[in-house]
CSV table of C-alpha atoms (C1' of nucleotides) in Angstrom, one decimal:
chain,number,residue,atom,x,y,z
A,997,UNK,CA,23.7,-1.7,-7.8
A,998,UNK,CA,22.7,-5.3,-8.6
A,999,UNK,CA,19.9,-7.4,-7.3
A,1000,UNK,CA,22.0,-9.0,-4.6
A,1001,UNK,CA,23.3,-5.8,-3.2
A,1002,UNK,CA,19.7,-4.4,-3.3
A,1003,UNK,CA,18.5,-7.3,-1.2
A,1004,UNK,CA,21.3,-6.7,1.3
A,1005,UNK,CA,20.7,-2.9,1.4
A,1006,UNK,CA,17.0,-3.3,2.0
A,1007,UNK,CA,17.6,-6.0,4.6
A,1008,UNK,CA,19.9,-3.8,6.6
A,1009,UNK,CA,17.5,-1.0,6.6
A,1010,UNK,CA,14.6,-3.1,7.7
A,1011,UNK,CA,16.6,-4.6,10.5
A,1012,UNK,CA,17.8,-1.3,11.6
A,1013,UNK,CA,14.4,0.2,11.8
A,1014,UNK,CA,13.0,-2.8,13.6
A,1015,UNK,CA,15.7,-2.7,16.3
A,1016,UNK,CA,15.5,1.0,16.6
A,1017,UNK,CA,11.8,0.7,17.3
A,1018,UNK,CA,12.4,-2.1,19.9
A,1019,UNK,CA,10.4,-4.7,17.9
A,1020,UNK,CA,11.1,-8.4,17.5
A,1021,UNK,CA,10.7,-10.0,14.1
A,1022,UNK,CA,7.5,-11.5,15.4
A,1023,UNK,CA,6.0,-8.3,16.6
A,1024,UNK,CA,6.9,-6.5,13.4
A,1025,UNK,CA,5.3,-9.4,11.5
A,1026,UNK,CA,2.1,-8.9,13.4
A,1027,UNK,CA,2.1,-5.2,12.8
A,1028,UNK,CA,2.3,-5.4,9.0
A,1029,UNK,CA,0.6,-8.8,8.6
A,1030,UNK,CA,3.4,-10.9,7.3
A,1031,UNK,CA,5.3,-13.9,8.6
A,1032,UNK,CA,8.2,-13.7,10.9
A,1033,UNK,CA,10.1,-16.2,8.7
A,1034,UNK,CA,9.8,-13.9,5.7
A,1035,UNK,CA,11.0,-10.9,7.6
A,1036,UNK,CA,14.0,-12.9,8.7
A,1037,UNK,CA,14.8,-13.7,5.1
A,1038,UNK,CA,14.4,-10.1,4.0
A,1039,UNK,CA,16.7,-8.9,6.8
A,1040,UNK,CA,19.3,-11.5,5.9
A,1041,UNK,CA,19.2,-10.6,2.2
A,1042,UNK,CA,17.8,-13.9,1.1
A,1043,UNK,CA,14.5,-12.5,-0.2
A,1044,UNK,CA,13.7,-9.2,-1.8
A,1045,UNK,CA,10.8,-7.4,-0.2
A,1046,UNK,CA,8.1,-6.7,-2.7
A,1047,UNK,CA,6.8,-3.3,-3.6
A,1048,UNK,CA,3.8,-3.8,-1.5
A,1049,UNK,CA,5.8,-4.9,1.5
A,1050,UNK,CA,8.2,-1.9,1.2
A,1051,UNK,CA,5.2,0.4,1.0
A,1052,UNK,CA,3.7,-0.9,4.2
A,1053,UNK,CA,7.1,-0.9,6.0
A,1054,UNK,CA,7.7,2.7,5.0
A,1055,UNK,CA,4.2,3.6,6.2
A,1056,UNK,CA,4.6,1.8,9.5
A,1057,UNK,CA,8.0,3.2,10.3
A,1058,UNK,CA,7.1,6.5,9.0
A,1059,UNK,CA,10.1,6.8,6.6
A,1060,UNK,CA,10.3,7.6,2.9
A,1061,UNK,CA,10.4,4.7,0.5
A,1062,UNK,CA,13.7,6.2,-0.8
A,1063,UNK,CA,15.3,5.2,2.6
A,1064,UNK,CA,15.3,1.5,1.7
A,1065,UNK,CA,17.3,2.0,-1.5
A,1066,UNK,CA,20.0,4.5,-0.4
B,391,UNK,CA,-3.6,3.8,-0.1
B,392,UNK,CA,-4.5,0.3,-0.9
B,393,UNK,CA,-2.9,-2.1,-3.3
B,394,UNK,CA,-5.3,-1.2,-6.1
B,395,UNK,CA,-4.7,2.5,-5.9
B,396,UNK,CA,-0.9,1.8,-5.6
B,397,UNK,CA,-1.0,-0.1,-8.9
B,398,UNK,CA,-2.8,2.7,-10.6
B,399,UNK,CA,-0.6,5.4,-9.2
B,400,UNK,CA,2.6,3.5,-10.3
B,401,UNK,CA,1.1,2.8,-13.7
B,402,UNK,CA,0.3,6.4,-14.3
B,403,UNK,CA,3.8,7.4,-13.4
B,404,UNK,CA,5.5,4.8,-15.6
B,405,UNK,CA,3.3,5.8,-18.6
B,406,UNK,CA,4.0,9.5,-18.0
B,407,UNK,CA,7.7,9.0,-17.8
B,408,UNK,CA,7.7,6.8,-20.9
B,409,UNK,CA,5.7,9.3,-23.0
B,410,UNK,CA,7.7,12.2,-21.7
B,411,UNK,CA,10.8,10.5,-22.9
B,412,UNK,CA,9.3,9.6,-26.3
B,413,UNK,CA,9.5,5.9,-25.9
B,414,UNK,CA,7.2,3.2,-27.0
B,415,UNK,CA,6.4,0.4,-24.6
B,416,UNK,CA,8.5,-1.8,-26.8
B,417,UNK,CA,11.6,0.5,-26.7
B,418,UNK,CA,11.3,0.9,-22.9
B,419,UNK,CA,11.0,-2.9,-22.6
B,420,UNK,CA,14.2,-3.3,-24.4
B,421,UNK,CA,16.0,-0.7,-22.3
B,422,UNK,CA,15.2,-2.3,-19.0
B,423,UNK,CA,15.0,-5.9,-20.2
B,424,UNK,CA,11.4,-6.7,-19.7
B,425,UNK,CA,8.5,-7.6,-21.9
B,426,UNK,CA,6.3,-5.0,-23.6
B,427,UNK,CA,3.2,-6.9,-22.4
B,428,UNK,CA,4.2,-6.6,-18.8
B,429,UNK,CA,4.8,-2.9,-19.1
B,430,UNK,CA,1.4,-2.6,-20.7
B,431,UNK,CA,-0.1,-4.3,-17.6
B,432,UNK,CA,1.8,-2.2,-15.2
B,433,UNK,CA,0.7,1.0,-17.0
B,434,UNK,CA,-2.9,-0.1,-16.9
B,435,UNK,CA,-2.8,-1.0,-13.3
B,436,UNK,CA,-3.3,-4.7,-13.9
B,437,UNK,CA,0.1,-5.7,-12.4
B,438,UNK,CA,2.1,-4.2,-9.7
B,439,UNK,CA,5.7,-3.5,-10.7
B,440,UNK,CA,8.1,-5.3,-8.4
B,441,UNK,CA,10.8,-3.7,-6.3
B,442,UNK,CA,13.4,-4.7,-8.8
B,443,UNK,CA,11.5,-3.3,-11.7
B,444,UNK,CA,10.8,0.0,-9.9
B,445,UNK,CA,14.4,0.2,-9.1
B,446,UNK,CA,15.5,-0.1,-12.7
B,447,UNK,CA,12.8,2.2,-13.9
B,448,UNK,CA,13.9,4.9,-11.4
B,449,UNK,CA,17.5,4.4,-12.5
B,450,UNK,CA,16.7,4.6,-16.2
B,451,UNK,CA,14.4,7.7,-16.0
B,452,UNK,CA,16.7,9.3,-13.4
B,453,UNK,CA,14.0,9.9,-10.9
B,454,UNK,CA,13.7,9.1,-7.2
B,455,UNK,CA,11.9,5.9,-6.2
B,456,UNK,CA,9.7,8.0,-4.1
B,457,UNK,CA,8.2,9.5,-7.4
B,458,UNK,CA,6.3,6.3,-8.1
B,459,UNK,CA,4.5,6.4,-4.8
B,460,UNK,CA,3.5,10.1,-4.8
C,1439,DT,C1',-7.8,0.0,-49.2
C,1440,DA,C1',-3.7,-1.7,-47.5
C,1441,DT,C1',0.1,-1.2,-44.7
C,1442,DT,C1',2.7,0.0,-40.7
C,1443,DA,C1',3.4,1.1,-35.9
C,1444,DC,C1',1.7,1.0,-31.3
C,1445,DT,C1',-1.1,-1.0,-27.8
C,1446,DG,C1',-4.5,-4.2,-25.5
C,1447,DT,C1',-5.3,-8.8,-24.1
C,1448,DA,C1',-5.6,-13.7,-23.3
C,1449,DA,C1',-3.3,-18.3,-22.4
C,1450,DT,C1',0.4,-20.8,-20.7
C,1451,DA,C1',4.7,-21.4,-18.2
C,1452,DT,C1',8.5,-20.0,-15.2
C,1453,DT,C1',10.3,-17.5,-11.3
C,1454,DT,C1',10.0,-15.2,-7.1
C,1455,DG,C1',7.6,-13.4,-2.9
C,1456,DT,C1',5.1,-15.2,1.0
C,1457,DA,C1',2.8,-18.3,4.4
C,1458,DT,C1',2.8,-22.3,7.1
C,1459,DT,C1',4.9,-25.8,9.7
C,1460,DA,C1',8.5,-27.7,12.0
C,1461,DC,C1',12.9,-27.9,14.1
C,1462,DA,C1',17.5,-26.1,15.2
C,1463,DT,C1',20.5,-22.5,17.3
C,1464,DG,C1',21.7,-18.9,20.2
C,1465,DT,C1',21.4,-16.1,24.3
C,1466,DA,C1',20.2,-14.4,28.6
C,1467,DA,C1',18.2,-15.2,33.2
C,1468,DC,C1',17.1,-18.1,36.7
D,621,DG,C1',21.9,-27.0,33.2
D,622,DT,C1',17.4,-25.7,32.1
D,623,DT,C1',13.8,-22.5,30.9
D,624,DA,C1',12.2,-18.8,27.9
D,625,DC,C1',12.6,-15.8,24.2
D,626,DA,C1',14.5,-14.5,19.7
D,627,DT,C1',16.2,-15.9,15.4
D,628,DG,C1',17.9,-19.0,11.6
D,629,DT,C1',16.5,-22.4,8.3
D,630,DA,C1',14.5,-26.0,5.6
D,631,DA,C1',10.3,-28.1,3.2
D,632,DT,C1',6.1,-27.6,1.2
D,633,DA,C1',2.5,-24.9,-1.0
D,634,DC,C1',0.2,-20.9,-2.9
D,635,DA,C1',0.0,-16.2,-5.0
D,636,DA,C1',1.8,-12.8,-7.7
D,637,DA,C1',5.4,-11.0,-11.1
D,638,DT,C1',7.2,-11.8,-15.5
D,639,DA,C1',8.1,-14.0,-20.2
D,640,DT,C1',6.5,-15.9,-24.3
D,641,DT,C1',3.3,-16.5,-27.9
D,642,DA,C1',-0.4,-15.2,-30.5
D,643,DC,C1',-4.0,-12.4,-32.1
D,644,DA,C1',-7.2,-8.3,-32.1
D,645,DG,C1',-7.9,-3.4,-32.3
D,646,DT,C1',-6.7,1.4,-33.3
D,647,DA,C1',-4.7,5.3,-35.7
D,648,DA,C1',-1.9,7.3,-39.0
D,649,DT,C1',-0.3,7.3,-43.6
D,650,DA,C1',1.0,5.9,-48.2
DNA sequence: TATTACTGTAATATTTGTATTACATGTAAC
DNA sequence: GTTACATGTAATACAAATATTACAGTAATA
């Protein structure tokens, strides 16, 4: 899998978890201390979430890091 | 786990996998297309490997991404 | 001792992740 | 149609990841 596909994969997972947990981008942003705009970019596959961000997302949603890479 | 501990944890794992596979920092750097200096920093916990780097490391060493996070 | 291989480390530059601000778009309810 | 909420998106700026270059240190070995 290349970098582009990786961004899309992670983006889909983040969006799915967010919706599943009934959170807006803004609420999620508050929870993990990041900007709504950046979450939007990550979900749309424009940006690649950093290691730190993925770590906190996994922790918050109580999923394994592995989940984001499938 | 905070960011500092995360760096150290990942660094230890990278070094362990590298030694276990009988590779020098330089050889590993060639394999995954990154600089030896940066691998050194990652192993010593000075830098945090990016999502992209962790992905390629996991692929190369044939381990799950989860491994790097304990 | 001299040499070779491996690693640490600093300085500088580039790229990318992220925040902030601002505005546009969409969508549902009223 | 307008109000309110959610999201897209662009511009600017900063921080962190990474490359490059250069040099120092350490250990093994001829």
